[in-house]
mmCIF file of C-alpha atoms in Angstrom:
data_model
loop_
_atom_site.group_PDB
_atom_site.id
_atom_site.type_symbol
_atom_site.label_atom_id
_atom_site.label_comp_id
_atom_site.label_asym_id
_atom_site.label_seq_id
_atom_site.Cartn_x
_atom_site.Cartn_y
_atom_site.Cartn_z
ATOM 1 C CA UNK A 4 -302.066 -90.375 4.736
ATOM 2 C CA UNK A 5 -298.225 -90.550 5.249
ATOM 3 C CA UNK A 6 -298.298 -93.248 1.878
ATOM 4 C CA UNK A 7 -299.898 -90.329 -0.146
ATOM 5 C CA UNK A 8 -297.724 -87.450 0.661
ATOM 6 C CA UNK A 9 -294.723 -89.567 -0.107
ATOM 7 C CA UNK A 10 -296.353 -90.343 -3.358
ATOM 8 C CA UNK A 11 -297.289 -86.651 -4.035
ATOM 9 C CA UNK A 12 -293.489 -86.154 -3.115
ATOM 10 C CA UNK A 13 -292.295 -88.482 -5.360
ATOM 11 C CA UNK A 14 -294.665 -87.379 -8.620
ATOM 12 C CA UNK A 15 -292.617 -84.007 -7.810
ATOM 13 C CA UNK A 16 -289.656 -86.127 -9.459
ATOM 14 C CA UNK A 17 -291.537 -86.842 -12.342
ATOM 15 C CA UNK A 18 -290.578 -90.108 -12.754
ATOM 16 C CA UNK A 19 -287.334 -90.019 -11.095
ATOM 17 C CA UNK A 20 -286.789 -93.056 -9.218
ATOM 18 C CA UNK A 21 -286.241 -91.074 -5.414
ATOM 19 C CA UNK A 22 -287.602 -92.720 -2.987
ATOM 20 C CA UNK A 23 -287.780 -91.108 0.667
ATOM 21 C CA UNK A 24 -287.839 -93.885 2.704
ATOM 22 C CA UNK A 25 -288.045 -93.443 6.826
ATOM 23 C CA UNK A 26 -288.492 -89.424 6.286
ATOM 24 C CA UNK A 27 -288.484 -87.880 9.970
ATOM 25 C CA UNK A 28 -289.648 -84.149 10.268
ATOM 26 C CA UNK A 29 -288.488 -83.340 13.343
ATOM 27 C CA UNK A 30 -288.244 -79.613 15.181
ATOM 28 C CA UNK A 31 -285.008 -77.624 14.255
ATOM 29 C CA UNK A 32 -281.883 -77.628 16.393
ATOM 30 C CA UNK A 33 -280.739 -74.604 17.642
ATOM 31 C CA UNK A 34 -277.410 -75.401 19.011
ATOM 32 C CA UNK A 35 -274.265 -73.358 17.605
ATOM 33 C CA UNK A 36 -276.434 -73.865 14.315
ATOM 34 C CA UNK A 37 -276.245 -70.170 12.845
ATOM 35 C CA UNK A 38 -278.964 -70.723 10.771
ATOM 36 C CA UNK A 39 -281.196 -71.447 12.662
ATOM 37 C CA UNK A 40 -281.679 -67.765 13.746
ATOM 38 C CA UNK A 41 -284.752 -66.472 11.786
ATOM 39 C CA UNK A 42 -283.162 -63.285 11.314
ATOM 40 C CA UNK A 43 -280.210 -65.101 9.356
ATOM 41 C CA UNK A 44 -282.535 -67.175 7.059
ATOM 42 C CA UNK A 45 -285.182 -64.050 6.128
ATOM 43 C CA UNK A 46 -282.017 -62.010 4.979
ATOM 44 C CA UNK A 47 -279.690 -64.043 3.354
ATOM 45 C CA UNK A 48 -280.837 -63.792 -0.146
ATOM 46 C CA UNK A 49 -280.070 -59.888 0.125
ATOM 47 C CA UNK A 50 -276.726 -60.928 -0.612
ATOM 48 C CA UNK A 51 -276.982 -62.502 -3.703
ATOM 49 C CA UNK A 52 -279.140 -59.635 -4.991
ATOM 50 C CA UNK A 53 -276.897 -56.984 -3.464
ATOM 51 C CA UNK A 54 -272.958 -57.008 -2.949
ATOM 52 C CA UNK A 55 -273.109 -60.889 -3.712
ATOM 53 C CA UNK A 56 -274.383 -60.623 -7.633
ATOM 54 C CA UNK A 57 -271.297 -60.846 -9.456
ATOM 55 C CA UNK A 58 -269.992 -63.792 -7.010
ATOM 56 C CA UNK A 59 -273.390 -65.525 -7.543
ATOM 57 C CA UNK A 60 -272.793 -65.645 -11.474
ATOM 58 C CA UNK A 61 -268.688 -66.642 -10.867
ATOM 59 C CA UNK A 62 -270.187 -69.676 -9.038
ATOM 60 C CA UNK A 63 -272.583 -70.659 -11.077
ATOM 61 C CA UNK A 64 -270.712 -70.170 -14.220
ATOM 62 C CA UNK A 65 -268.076 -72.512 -12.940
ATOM 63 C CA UNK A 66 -270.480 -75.348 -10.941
ATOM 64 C CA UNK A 67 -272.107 -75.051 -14.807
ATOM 65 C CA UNK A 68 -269.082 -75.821 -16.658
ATOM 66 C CA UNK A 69 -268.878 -78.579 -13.528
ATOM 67 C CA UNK A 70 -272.107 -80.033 -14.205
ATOM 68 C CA UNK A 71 -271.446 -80.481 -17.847
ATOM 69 C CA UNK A 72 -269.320 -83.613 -16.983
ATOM 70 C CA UNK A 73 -272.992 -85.589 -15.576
ATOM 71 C CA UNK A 74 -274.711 -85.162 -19.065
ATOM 72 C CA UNK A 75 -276.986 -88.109 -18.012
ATOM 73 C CA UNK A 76 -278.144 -86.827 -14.962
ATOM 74 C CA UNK A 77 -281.505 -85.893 -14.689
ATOM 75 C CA UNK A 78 -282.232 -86.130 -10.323
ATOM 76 C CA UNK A 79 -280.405 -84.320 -7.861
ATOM 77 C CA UNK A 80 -280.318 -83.818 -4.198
ATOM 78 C CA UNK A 81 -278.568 -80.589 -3.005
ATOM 79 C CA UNK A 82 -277.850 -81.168 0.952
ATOM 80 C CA UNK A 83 -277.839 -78.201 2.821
ATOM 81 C CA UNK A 84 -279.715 -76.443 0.644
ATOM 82 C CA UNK A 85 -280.890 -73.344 2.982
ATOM 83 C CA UNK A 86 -282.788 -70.869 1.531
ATOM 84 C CA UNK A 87 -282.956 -73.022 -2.061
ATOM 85 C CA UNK A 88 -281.190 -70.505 -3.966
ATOM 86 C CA UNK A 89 -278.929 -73.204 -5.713
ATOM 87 C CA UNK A 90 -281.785 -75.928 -5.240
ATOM 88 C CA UNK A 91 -283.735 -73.285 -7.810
ATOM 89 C CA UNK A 92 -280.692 -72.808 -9.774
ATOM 90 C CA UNK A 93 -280.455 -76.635 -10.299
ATOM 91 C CA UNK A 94 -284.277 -76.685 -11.109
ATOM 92 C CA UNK A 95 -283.506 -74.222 -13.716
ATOM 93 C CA UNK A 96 -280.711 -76.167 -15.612
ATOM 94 C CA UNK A 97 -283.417 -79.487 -16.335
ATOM 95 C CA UNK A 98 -283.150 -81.406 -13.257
ATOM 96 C CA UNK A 99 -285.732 -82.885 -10.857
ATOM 97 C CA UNK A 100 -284.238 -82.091 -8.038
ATOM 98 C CA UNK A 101 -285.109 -81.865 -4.074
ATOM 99 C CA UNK A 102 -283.571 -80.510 -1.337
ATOM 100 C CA UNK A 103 -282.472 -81.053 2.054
ATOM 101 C CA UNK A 104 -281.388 -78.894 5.134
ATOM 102 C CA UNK A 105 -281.697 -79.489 8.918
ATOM 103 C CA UNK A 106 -283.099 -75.456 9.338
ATOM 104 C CA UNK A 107 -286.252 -74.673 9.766
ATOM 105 C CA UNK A 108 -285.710 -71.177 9.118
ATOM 106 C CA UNK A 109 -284.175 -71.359 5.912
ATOM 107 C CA UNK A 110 -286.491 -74.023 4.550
ATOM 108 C CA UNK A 111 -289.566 -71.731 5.703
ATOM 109 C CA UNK A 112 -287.385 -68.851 3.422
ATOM 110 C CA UNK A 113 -287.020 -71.681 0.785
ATOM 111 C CA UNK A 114 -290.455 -72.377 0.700
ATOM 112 C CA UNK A 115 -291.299 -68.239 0.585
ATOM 113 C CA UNK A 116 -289.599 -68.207 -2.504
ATOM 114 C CA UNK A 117 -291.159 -70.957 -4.686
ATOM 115 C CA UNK A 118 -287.995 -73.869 -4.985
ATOM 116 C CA UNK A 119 -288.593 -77.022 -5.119
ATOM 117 C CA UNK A 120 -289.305 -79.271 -2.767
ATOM 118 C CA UNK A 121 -287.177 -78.642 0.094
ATOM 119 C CA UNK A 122 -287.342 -81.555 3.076
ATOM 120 C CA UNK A 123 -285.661 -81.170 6.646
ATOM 121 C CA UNK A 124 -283.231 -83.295 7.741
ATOM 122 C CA UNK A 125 -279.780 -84.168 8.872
ATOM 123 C CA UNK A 126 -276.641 -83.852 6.210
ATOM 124 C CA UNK A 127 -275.299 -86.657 8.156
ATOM 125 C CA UNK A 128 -277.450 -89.292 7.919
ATOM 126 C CA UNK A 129 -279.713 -88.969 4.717
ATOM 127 C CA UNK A 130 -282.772 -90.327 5.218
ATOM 128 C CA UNK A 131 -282.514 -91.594 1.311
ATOM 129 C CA UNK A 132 -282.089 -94.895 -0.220
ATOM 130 C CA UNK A 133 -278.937 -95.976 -1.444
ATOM 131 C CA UNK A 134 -277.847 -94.663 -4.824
ATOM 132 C CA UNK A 135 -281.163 -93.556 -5.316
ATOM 133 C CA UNK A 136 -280.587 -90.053 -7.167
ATOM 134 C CA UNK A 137 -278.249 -89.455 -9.827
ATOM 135 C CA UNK A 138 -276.227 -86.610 -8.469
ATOM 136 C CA UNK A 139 -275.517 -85.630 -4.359
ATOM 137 C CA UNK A 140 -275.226 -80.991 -4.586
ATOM 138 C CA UNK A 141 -272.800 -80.054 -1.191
ATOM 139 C CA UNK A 142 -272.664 -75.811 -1.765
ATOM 140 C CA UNK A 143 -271.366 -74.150 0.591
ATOM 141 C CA UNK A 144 -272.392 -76.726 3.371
ATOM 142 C CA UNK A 145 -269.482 -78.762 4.267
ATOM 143 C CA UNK A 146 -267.898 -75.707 6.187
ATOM 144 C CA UNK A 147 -271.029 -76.046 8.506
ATOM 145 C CA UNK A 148 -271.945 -79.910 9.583
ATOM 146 C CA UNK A 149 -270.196 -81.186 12.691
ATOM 147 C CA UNK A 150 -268.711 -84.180 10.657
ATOM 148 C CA UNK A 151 -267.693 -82.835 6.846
ATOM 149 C CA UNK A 152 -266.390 -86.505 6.136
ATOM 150 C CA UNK A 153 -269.201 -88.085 7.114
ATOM 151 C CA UNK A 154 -271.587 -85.679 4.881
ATOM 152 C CA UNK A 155 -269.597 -87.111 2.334
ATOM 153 C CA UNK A 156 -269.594 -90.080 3.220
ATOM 154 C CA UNK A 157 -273.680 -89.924 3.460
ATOM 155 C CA UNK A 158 -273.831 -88.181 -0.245
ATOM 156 C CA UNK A 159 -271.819 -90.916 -2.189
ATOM 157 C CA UNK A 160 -274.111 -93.142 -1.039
ATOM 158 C CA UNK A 161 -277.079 -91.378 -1.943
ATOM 159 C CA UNK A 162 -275.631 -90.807 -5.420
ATOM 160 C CA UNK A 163 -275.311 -92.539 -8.270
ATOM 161 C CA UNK A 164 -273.360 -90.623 -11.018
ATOM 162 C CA UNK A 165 -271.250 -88.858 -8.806
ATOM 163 C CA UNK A 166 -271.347 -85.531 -6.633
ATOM 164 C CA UNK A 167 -270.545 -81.933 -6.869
ATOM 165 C CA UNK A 168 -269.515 -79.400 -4.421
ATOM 166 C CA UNK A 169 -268.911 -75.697 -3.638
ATOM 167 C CA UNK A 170 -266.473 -74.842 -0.463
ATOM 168 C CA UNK A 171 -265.016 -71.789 0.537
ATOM 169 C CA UNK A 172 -261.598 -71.796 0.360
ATOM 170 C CA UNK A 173 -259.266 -70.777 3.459
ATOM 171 C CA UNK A 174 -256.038 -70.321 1.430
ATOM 172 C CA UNK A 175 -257.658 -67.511 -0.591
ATOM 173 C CA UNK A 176 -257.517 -63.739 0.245
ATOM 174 C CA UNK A 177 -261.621 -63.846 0.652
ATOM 175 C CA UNK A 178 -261.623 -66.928 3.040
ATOM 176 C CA UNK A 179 -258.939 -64.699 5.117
ATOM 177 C CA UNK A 180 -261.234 -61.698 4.996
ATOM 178 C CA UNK A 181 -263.972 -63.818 6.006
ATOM 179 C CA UNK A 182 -262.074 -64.907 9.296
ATOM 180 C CA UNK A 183 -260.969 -61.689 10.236
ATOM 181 C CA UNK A 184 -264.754 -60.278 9.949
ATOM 182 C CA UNK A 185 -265.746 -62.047 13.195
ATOM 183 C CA UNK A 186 -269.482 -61.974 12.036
ATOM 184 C CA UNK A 187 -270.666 -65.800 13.905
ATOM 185 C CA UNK A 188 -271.520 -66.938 10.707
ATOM 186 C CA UNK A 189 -268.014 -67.085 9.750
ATOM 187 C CA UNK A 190 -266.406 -68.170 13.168
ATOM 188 C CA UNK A 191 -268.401 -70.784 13.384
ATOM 189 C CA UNK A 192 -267.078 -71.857 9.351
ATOM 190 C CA UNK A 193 -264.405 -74.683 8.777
ATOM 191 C CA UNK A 194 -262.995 -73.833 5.593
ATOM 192 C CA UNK A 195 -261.173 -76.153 3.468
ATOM 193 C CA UNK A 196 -258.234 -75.874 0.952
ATOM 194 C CA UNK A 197 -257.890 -77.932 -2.286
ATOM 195 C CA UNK A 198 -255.805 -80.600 -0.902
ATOM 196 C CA UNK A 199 -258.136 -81.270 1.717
ATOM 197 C CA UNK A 200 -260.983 -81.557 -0.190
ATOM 198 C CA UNK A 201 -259.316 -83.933 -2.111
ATOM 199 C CA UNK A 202 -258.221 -86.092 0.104
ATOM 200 C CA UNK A 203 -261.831 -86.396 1.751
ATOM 201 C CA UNK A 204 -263.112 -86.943 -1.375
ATOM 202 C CA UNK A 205 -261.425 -89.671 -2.223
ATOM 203 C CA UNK A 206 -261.329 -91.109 1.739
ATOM 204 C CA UNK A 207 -265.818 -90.955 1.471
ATOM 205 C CA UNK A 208 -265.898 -92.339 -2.281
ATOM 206 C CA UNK A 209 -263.152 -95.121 -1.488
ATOM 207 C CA UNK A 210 -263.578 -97.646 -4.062
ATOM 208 C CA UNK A 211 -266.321 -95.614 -6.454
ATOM 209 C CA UNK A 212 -263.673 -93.018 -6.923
ATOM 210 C CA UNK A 213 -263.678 -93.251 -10.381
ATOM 211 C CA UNK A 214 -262.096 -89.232 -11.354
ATOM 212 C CA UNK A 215 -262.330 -86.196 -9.648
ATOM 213 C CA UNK A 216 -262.160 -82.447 -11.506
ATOM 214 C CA UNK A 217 -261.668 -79.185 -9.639
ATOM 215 C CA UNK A 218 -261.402 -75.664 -10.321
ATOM 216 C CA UNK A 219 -261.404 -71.936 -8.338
ATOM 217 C CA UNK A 220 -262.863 -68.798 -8.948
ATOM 218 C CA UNK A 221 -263.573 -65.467 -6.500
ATOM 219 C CA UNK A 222 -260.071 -64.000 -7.477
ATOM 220 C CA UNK A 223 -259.322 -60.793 -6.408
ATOM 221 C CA UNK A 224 -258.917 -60.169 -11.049
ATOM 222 C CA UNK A 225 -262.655 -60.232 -11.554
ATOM 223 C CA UNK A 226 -261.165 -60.790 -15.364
ATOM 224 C CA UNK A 227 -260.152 -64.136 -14.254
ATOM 225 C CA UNK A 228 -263.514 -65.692 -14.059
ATOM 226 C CA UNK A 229 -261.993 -69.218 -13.071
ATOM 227 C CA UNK A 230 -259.211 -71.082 -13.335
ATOM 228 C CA UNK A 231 -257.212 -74.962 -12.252
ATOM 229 C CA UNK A 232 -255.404 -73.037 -9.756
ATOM 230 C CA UNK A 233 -256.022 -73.801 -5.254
ATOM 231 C CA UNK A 234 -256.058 -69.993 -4.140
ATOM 232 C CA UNK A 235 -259.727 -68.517 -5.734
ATOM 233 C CA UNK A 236 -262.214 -67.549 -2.822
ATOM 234 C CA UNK A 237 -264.807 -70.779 -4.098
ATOM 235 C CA UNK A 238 -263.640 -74.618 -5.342
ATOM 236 C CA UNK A 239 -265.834 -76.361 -7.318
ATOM 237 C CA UNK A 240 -265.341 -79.414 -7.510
ATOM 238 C CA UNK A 241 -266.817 -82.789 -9.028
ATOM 239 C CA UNK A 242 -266.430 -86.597 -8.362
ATOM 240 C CA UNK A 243 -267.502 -89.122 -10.668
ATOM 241 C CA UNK A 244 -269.168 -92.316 -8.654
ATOM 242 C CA UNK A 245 -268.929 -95.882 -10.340
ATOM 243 C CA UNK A 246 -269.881 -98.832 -9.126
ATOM 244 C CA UNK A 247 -268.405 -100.486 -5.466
ATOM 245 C CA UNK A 248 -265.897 -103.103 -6.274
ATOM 246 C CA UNK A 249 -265.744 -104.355 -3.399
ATOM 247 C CA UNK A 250 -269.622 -105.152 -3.665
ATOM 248 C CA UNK A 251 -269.360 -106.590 -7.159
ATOM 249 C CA UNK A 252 -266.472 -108.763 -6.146
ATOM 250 C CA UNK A 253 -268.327 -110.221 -3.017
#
């Protein structure tokens, strides 16, 4: 029975070669997880319809112009994916994608709304082959895990092409107001800056570094929708993956 379903899961892909080796459903932690709440999970798509709209479309106007760069990709896995709202968004633009996120909650929400298949499991240790989709999705997810480096870590080796991500930024004037809220979603957020993305970028991709491309947007001037400059509210940012080296020259 467990061979079929991961053959049903895997005709999902088309013919995508993503193969979900060692999958583990296990119960949801609670922990500090704030997701985990049920309350959280059935209302955070309010946002994006409500207050959040014209944010939504700044983000994915920018993660478009992002994705652009992976012409060839057609398979994606978007870790963390919640509620699926970007996992459907992803869908939408051509690719076979699945996704992944360690709340039960939020998948049950993600599954409420029709995305595609959304699994559970850990951020930090992918229960995925290596290299075995084209492109690893982080949205805002990083600012969550226990161990950001080694979610990154865990998603260049998953990918193929490269990886794309979406992280709040906490040297912008809305990463500021969302510290000074003190709603626990947002205690309980590491943000990130430019700089530091950067740098663990490059630190999880080592040698498969091959470029990385970043831009903001979420200023304060809705008129500037985005722009190469660290203090918008949300970086996007994209690493292209080659090869390991160090593998080809052993």
């Amino acid at each position: 029975a467990t061979r079929r379903t991961r053959s049903r899961d895997q005709a999902r892909l088309g013919q995508a070669p993503v193969r979900l080796p060692l999958l583990i459903v296990q119960r949801p932690l609670q922990g500090k997880n704030p997701f985990a709440d049920s309350a959280v999970a059935i209302h955070y798509e309010d946002w994006y319809g409500g207050s959040g709209r014209k944010a939504d479309e700044l983000e994915k106007r920018l993660l478009g112009k992002l994705l652009s760069r992976f012409p060839d990709a057609r398979t994606a896995l978007e870790v963390g994916c919640g509620t699926g709202h970007f996992t459907r968004w992803l869908a939408g633009r051509g690719l076979n994608v699945i996704g992944l996120d360690i709340s039960w909650p939020m998948l049950l929400e993600a599954g409420r709304l029709r995305s595609p298949l959304c699994l559970q499991g850990d951020a930090q240790s992918l229960p995925f082959v290596d290299q075995s989709v084209d492109l690893a999705v982080v949205i805002p997810t990083l600012e969550f895990v226990e161990n950001p480096l080694r979610t990154l870590i865990e998603a260049v080796r998953v990918a193929r092409q490269g990886r794309m991500l979406g992280v709040l930024n906490c040297r912008s004037l809305l990463g500021r107001r969302y510290r000074a809220s003190g709603k626990p979603i947002w205690t309980a957020a590491h943000f990130f800056s430019v700089g530091e993305l950067k740098q663990w970028v490059a630190q999880a991709a080592g040698t498969r570094l091959l470029s990385v491309r970043w831009c903001t947007t979420l200023w304060p001037i809705l008129r500037l929708p985005d722009a190469p400059l660290p203090w918008g509210g949300f970086i996007g940012l994209v690493a292209q993956l080659g090869d390991d080296k160090s593998r080809r020259r052993g």
